[in-house]
């Protein structure tokens, strides 16, 4: 499928992968809508790109608010006319290094609001309009290697990324046979402000790191193709193999025998009551 890649909407565009994606599209001469909740940082970065000749429009938006997402979609189509790429990229890291039972529920809900529900809202706002226009387009969902590999102390982030992977897979199935492609971006460690100074929880981090610009280049090369999974880090094959080997090991385990006692019988205890 030929994709003109003239115009793009990028969420989470004030820094990291979102900023790199915005710069990559703008460098190719396309108009870009840059959306982020951090209005000050967003307008500063947009001004820097504009000074380099880019055609970018910053839109401050809370993507967890359905009305704000609808306004973003209205603005995007009003400014750009047709949209070739939607990068559903906004995300937060949330609490790491804490076991599930110690993570404040409010913090866990906040992670899901941004990493999962905001992506759902963006897809629901943009996909029907893209279908109505009937042009080729590409929807990029930024998930993570944490959608596959989960370590200790990462329940909130990993669970939200698992949910986003499921949404992307469902969208791909829903849009099969249309002109809209879907890809899920699953980077490992990326040198962005979100992870600077962070020590990855046990079992959650990989052995490699890439730049946000390298990730943006990977996305650019995949546009218009039917590539669904986009892995940016060279250690992805090994990390994925370890996960699926573990699944396969459990599939091959024999069922418990009828004679096997699944739970040990409780030991009798003597309680001494003092009067």
C-alpha positions as a printed NumPy array, in Angstrom:
array([[  0.   ,   0.   ,   0.   ],
       [  1.368,   3.393,  -0.946],
       [  1.084,   5.861,   1.898],
       [  1.847,   9.502,   1.099],
       [  2.885,  10.276,   4.7  ],
       [  2.087,  13.928,   4.289],
       [  0.234,  14.536,   7.544],
       [  0.342,  13.082,  11.045],
       [ -1.159,  13.396,  14.507],
       [  1.224,  12.54 ,  17.343],
       [  0.168,  12.342,  20.981],
       [  2.653,  12.587,  23.823],
       [  4.578,  14.873,  21.481],
       [  6.328,  17.183,  23.963],
       [  9.246,  14.82 ,  24.588],
       [ 10.773,  11.414,  23.953],
       [  9.416,   9.186,  21.218],
       [  6.51 ,  11.53 ,  20.473],
       [  8.832,  14.472,  19.85 ],
       [ 11.109,  12.327,  17.68 ],
       [  8.129,  11.117,  15.642],
       [  6.908,  14.682,  15.174],
       [ 10.342,  15.797,  14.009],
       [ 10.639,  12.832,  11.619],
       [  7.304,  13.546,   9.932],
       [  7.962,  17.275,   9.808],
       [ 11.398,  16.749,   8.259],
       [  9.698,  14.982,   5.36 ],
       [  7.583,  18.067,   4.741],
       [  4.383,  16.821,   6.325],
       [  2.024,  18.801,   8.491],
       [  1.972,  17.548,  12.075],
       [ -0.483,  18.021,  14.928],
       [  1.507,  17.69 ,  18.156],
       [ -0.644,  16.911,  21.206],
       [  0.389,  16.746,  24.846],
       [ -0.994,  17.609,  28.282],
       [  2.156,  19.602,  29.122],
       [  1.319,  22.757,  27.22 ],
       [  4.436,  24.711,  28.16 ],
       [  6.879,  22.026,  27.023],
       [  4.762,  21.266,  23.955],
       [  4.712,  24.857,  22.685],
       [  8.442,  25.218,  23.336],
       [  9.259,  22.11 ,  21.287],
       [  6.82 ,  23.075,  18.549],
       [  8.452,  26.506,  18.304],
       [ 11.865,  24.866,  17.952],
       [ 10.625,  22.697,  15.099],
       [  8.878,  25.635,  13.454],
       [ 12.135,  27.594,  13.552],
       [ 13.669,  24.761,  11.526],
       [ 10.974,  25.102,   8.88 ],
       [  8.544,  22.461,  10.151],
       [  4.782,  22.749,   9.736],
       [  3.573,  21.776,  13.19 ],
       [  0.549,  22.762,  15.254],
       [  0.677,  22.252,  19.025],
       [ -2.554,  21.27 ,  20.768],
       [ -2.634,  21.08 ,  24.543],
       [ -5.032,  18.278,  25.459],
       [ -5.857,  15.936,  28.324],
       [ -6.343,  12.73 ,  26.37 ],
       [ -8.108,  11.04 ,  29.281],
       [-11.02 ,  13.469,  28.677],
       [-13.321,  12.192,  25.889],
       [-14.444,  15.713,  24.974],
       [-10.839,  16.902,  24.713],
       [-10.013,  14.011,  22.391],
       [-12.972,  14.833,  20.152],
       [-11.81 ,  18.462,  20.007],
       [ -8.324,  17.234,  19.091],
       [ -9.757,  15.217,  16.211],
       [-11.806,  18.216,  15.037],
       [ -8.72 ,  20.424,  15.131],
       [ -6.58 ,  17.853,  13.338],
       [ -8.953,  17.391,  10.414],
       [ -9.69 ,  21.125,  10.217],
       [ -5.98 ,  21.977,  10.013],
       [ -4.709,  19.079,   7.941],
       [ -7.714,  18.126,   5.833],
       [ -6.701,  14.502,   5.449],
       [ -4.596,  12.544,   7.932],
       [ -2.163,   9.843,   6.893],
       [ -0.778,   8.718,  10.262],
       [ -2.074,   8.72 ,  13.832],
       [  0.556,   7.946,  16.467],
       [ -1.247,   6.919,  19.649],
       [  1.847,   7.511,  21.728],
       [  0.965,   9.301,  24.996],
       [  2.117,   7.382,  28.045],
       [  3.354,   7.558,  31.617],
       [  5.598,   5.249,  33.587],
       [  3.85 ,   5.433,  36.933],
       [  5.085,   3.714,  40.086],
       [  7.856,   1.168,  39.666],
       [  9.771,  -0.887,  42.174],
       [  6.747,  -1.525,  44.381],
       [  4.879,  -4.829,  44.677],
       [  1.276,  -4.731,  43.537],
       [ -0.193,  -4.621,  47.021],
       [  1.807,  -1.512,  47.886],
       [  1.002,   0.548,  44.783],
       [ -1.616,   3.215,  45.613],
       [ -4.763,   2.421,  43.66 ],
       [ -5.075,   6.037,  42.562],
       [ -1.633,   5.821,  40.921],
       [ -2.484,   2.561,  39.193],
       [ -5.728,   4.009,  37.85 ],
       [ -3.85 ,   7.063,  36.571],
       [ -1.445,   4.85 ,  34.618],
       [ -4.368,   3.009,  33.035],
       [ -6.122,   6.286,  32.213],
       [ -3.161,   7.48 ,  30.15 ],
       [ -1.629,   4.295,  28.783],
       [ -4.865,   2.455,  28.016],
       [ -8.013,   4.566,  28.112],
       [ -6.482,   7.586,  26.364],
       [ -5.406,   5.286,  23.525],
       [ -8.917,   3.851,  23.347],
       [-10.417,   7.348,  23.167],
       [ -8.023,   8.466,  20.425],
       [ -8.763,   5.372,  18.337],
       [-12.525,   5.842,  18.775],
       [-12.286,   9.499,  17.742],
       [-10.031,   9.097,  14.699],
       [-10.769,   5.698,  13.15 ],
       [-14.405,   6.354,  12.133],
       [-13.376,   9.608,  10.45 ],
       [-10.513,   7.89 ,   8.643],
       [-12.879,   5.182,   7.42 ],
       [-15.367,   7.778,   6.235],
       [-12.724,   9.485,   4.135],
       [-11.709,   6.179,   2.565],
       [ -8.02 ,   6.987,   2.161],
       [ -5.018,   4.88 ,   3.149],
       [ -3.868,   5.632,   6.684],
       [ -1.758,   4.054,   9.402],
       [ -2.494,   3.878,  13.128],
       [  0.548,   3.38 ,  15.372],
       [ -0.047,   2.273,  18.975],
       [  2.916,   2.729,  21.288],
       [  2.936,  -0.186,  23.719],
       [  6.212,  -1.54 ,  25.126],
       [  8.272,  -4.671,  25.58 ],
       [  6.444,  -4.659,  28.923],
       [  3.441,  -5.885,  26.948],
       [  5.357,  -9.185,  26.817],
       [  8.084,  -9.14 ,  29.47 ],
       [  7.058,  -8.416,  33.055],
       [  9.372,  -8.003,  36.004],
       [  8.923,  -7.396,  39.682],
       [  7.508,  -4.066,  40.782],
       [  6.018,  -3.131,  37.404],
       [  2.379,  -4.212,  37.691],
       [  0.749,  -0.879,  36.819],
       [  2.845,  -0.106,  33.752],
       [  3.018,  -3.664,  32.406],
       [ -0.696,  -4.303,  32.862],
       [ -1.585,  -1.097,  31.013],
       [  0.715,  -2.068,  28.147],
       [ -0.778,  -5.564,  27.966],
       [ -4.183,  -3.9  ,  27.649],
       [ -2.943,  -1.609,  24.898],
       [ -1.48 ,  -4.55 ,  22.984],
       [ -4.884,  -6.231,  23.103],
       [ -6.568,  -3.068,  21.815],
       [ -4.101,  -2.831,  18.934],
       [ -4.599,  -6.498,  18.005],
       [ -8.359,  -6.059,  18.063],
       [ -8.151,  -2.91 ,  15.926],
       [ -6.007,  -4.747,  13.411],
       [ -8.679,  -7.436,  13.131],
       [-11.491,  -4.865,  12.992],
       [ -9.793,  -2.946,  10.174],
       [ -8.679,  -5.897,   8.08 ],
       [ -9.818,  -5.349,   4.503],
       [ -9.835,  -1.564,   4.819],
       [ -7.178,   0.934,   3.825],
       [ -6.133,   1.518,   7.421],
       [ -3.07 ,  -0.321,   8.693],
       [ -2.382,  -0.882,  12.387],
       [  0.991,  -1.409,  14.046],
       [  1.976,  -1.784,  17.68 ],
       [  5.289,  -0.267,  18.684],
       [  7.054,  -2.277,  21.39 ],
       [ 10.288,  -0.534,  22.325],
       [ 12.58 ,  -1.776,  25.032],
       [ 14.614,   0.776,  26.939],
       [ 14.713,   4.108,  25.092],
       [ 16.845,   7.086,  26.136],
       [ 14.025,   9.481,  27.007],
       [ 13.311,  11.796,  29.954],
       [ 10.773,   9.267,  31.239],
       [ 13.456,   6.709,  32.126],
       [ 16.443,   8.901,  32.931],
       [ 17.846,   7.897,  36.3  ],
       [ 15.494,   4.917,  36.534],
       [ 16.747,   1.518,  37.629],
       [ 14.52 ,  -1.059,  35.963],
       [ 12.735,  -3.448,  38.35 ],
       [ 14.158,  -6.971,  38.562],
       [ 13.397,  -8.863,  35.346],
       [ 11.777,  -5.879,  33.605],
       [ 14.701,  -4.259,  31.793],
       [ 16.633,  -5.406,  28.783],
       [ 20.338,  -5.182,  28.027],
       [ 20.121,  -2.602,  25.251],
       [ 19.108,   1.013,  24.835],
       [ 18.154,   2.953,  21.713],
       [ 17.48 ,   6.601,  20.966],
       [ 14.027,   8.048,  20.371],
       [ 15.185,   8.996,  16.876],
       [ 15.976,   5.355,  16.097],
       [ 12.474,   4.391,  17.19 ],
       [ 10.989,   7.118,  14.985],
       [ 13.007,   5.797,  12.053],
       [ 11.635,   2.299,  12.64 ],
       [  8.079,   3.646,  12.556],
       [  8.782,   5.644,   9.408],
       [ 10.076,   2.573,   7.574],
       [  6.985,   0.556,   8.536],
       [  4.391,   3.075,   7.344],
       [  2.077,   1.73 ,   4.686],
       [  3.242,  -1.85 ,   5.232],
       [  1.43 ,  -4.68 ,   6.986],
       [  4.074,  -4.943,   9.716],
       [  2.176,  -5.208,  12.969],
       [  4.823,  -5.753,  15.665],
       [  7.566,  -3.113,  15.67 ],
       [ 10.48 ,  -4.027,  17.97 ],
       [ 13.235,  -1.453,  18.303],
       [ 15.86 ,  -3.126,  20.503],
       [ 18.288,  -5.806,  19.383],
       [ 17.684,  -7.952,  22.471],
       [ 13.953,  -8.269,  21.705],
       [ 14.246, -11.749,  20.092],
       [ 16.016, -13.193,  23.15 ],
       [ 13.599, -11.593,  25.61 ],
       [ 10.583, -12.796,  23.649],
       [ 12.032, -16.297,  23.282],
       [ 12.473, -16.55 ,  27.037],
       [  8.831, -15.594,  27.56 ],
       [  7.427, -18.038,  25.042],
       [  9.772, -20.8  ,  26.161],
       [  8.27 , -20.388,  29.612],
       [  4.766, -20.684,  28.14 ],
       [  5.795, -23.764,  26.185],
       [  7.333, -25.367,  29.262],
       [  4.027, -25.107,  31.098],
       [  2.115, -26.424,  28.114],
       [  4.289, -29.547,  28.121],
       [  3.965, -30.269,  31.846],
       [  2.029, -33.481,  32.519],
       [ -1.314, -33.14 ,  34.285],
       [ -1.306, -33.927,  37.992],
       [ -1.985, -37.564,  38.81 ],
       [ -5.073, -38.455,  40.847],
       [ -2.791, -39.661,  43.65 ],
       [ -0.948, -36.369,  43.827],
       [ -2.029, -34.128,  46.633],
       [ -2.221, -30.567,  45.2  ],
       [ -2.192, -28.895,  48.598],
       [ -0.404, -30.31 ,  51.631],
       [ -2.674, -31.235,  54.492],
       [ -2.422, -28.694,  57.319],
       [ -0.358, -29.82 ,  60.226],
       [ -2.109, -30.283,  63.529],
       [ -1.254, -27.608,  66.002],
       [ -1.65 , -27.442,  69.728],
       [ -2.764, -24.165,  71.183],
       [ -1.888, -23.537,  74.811],
       [ -4.291, -21.207,  76.54 ],
       [ -2.952, -19.562,  79.639],
       [ -5.371, -18.602,  82.39 ]])
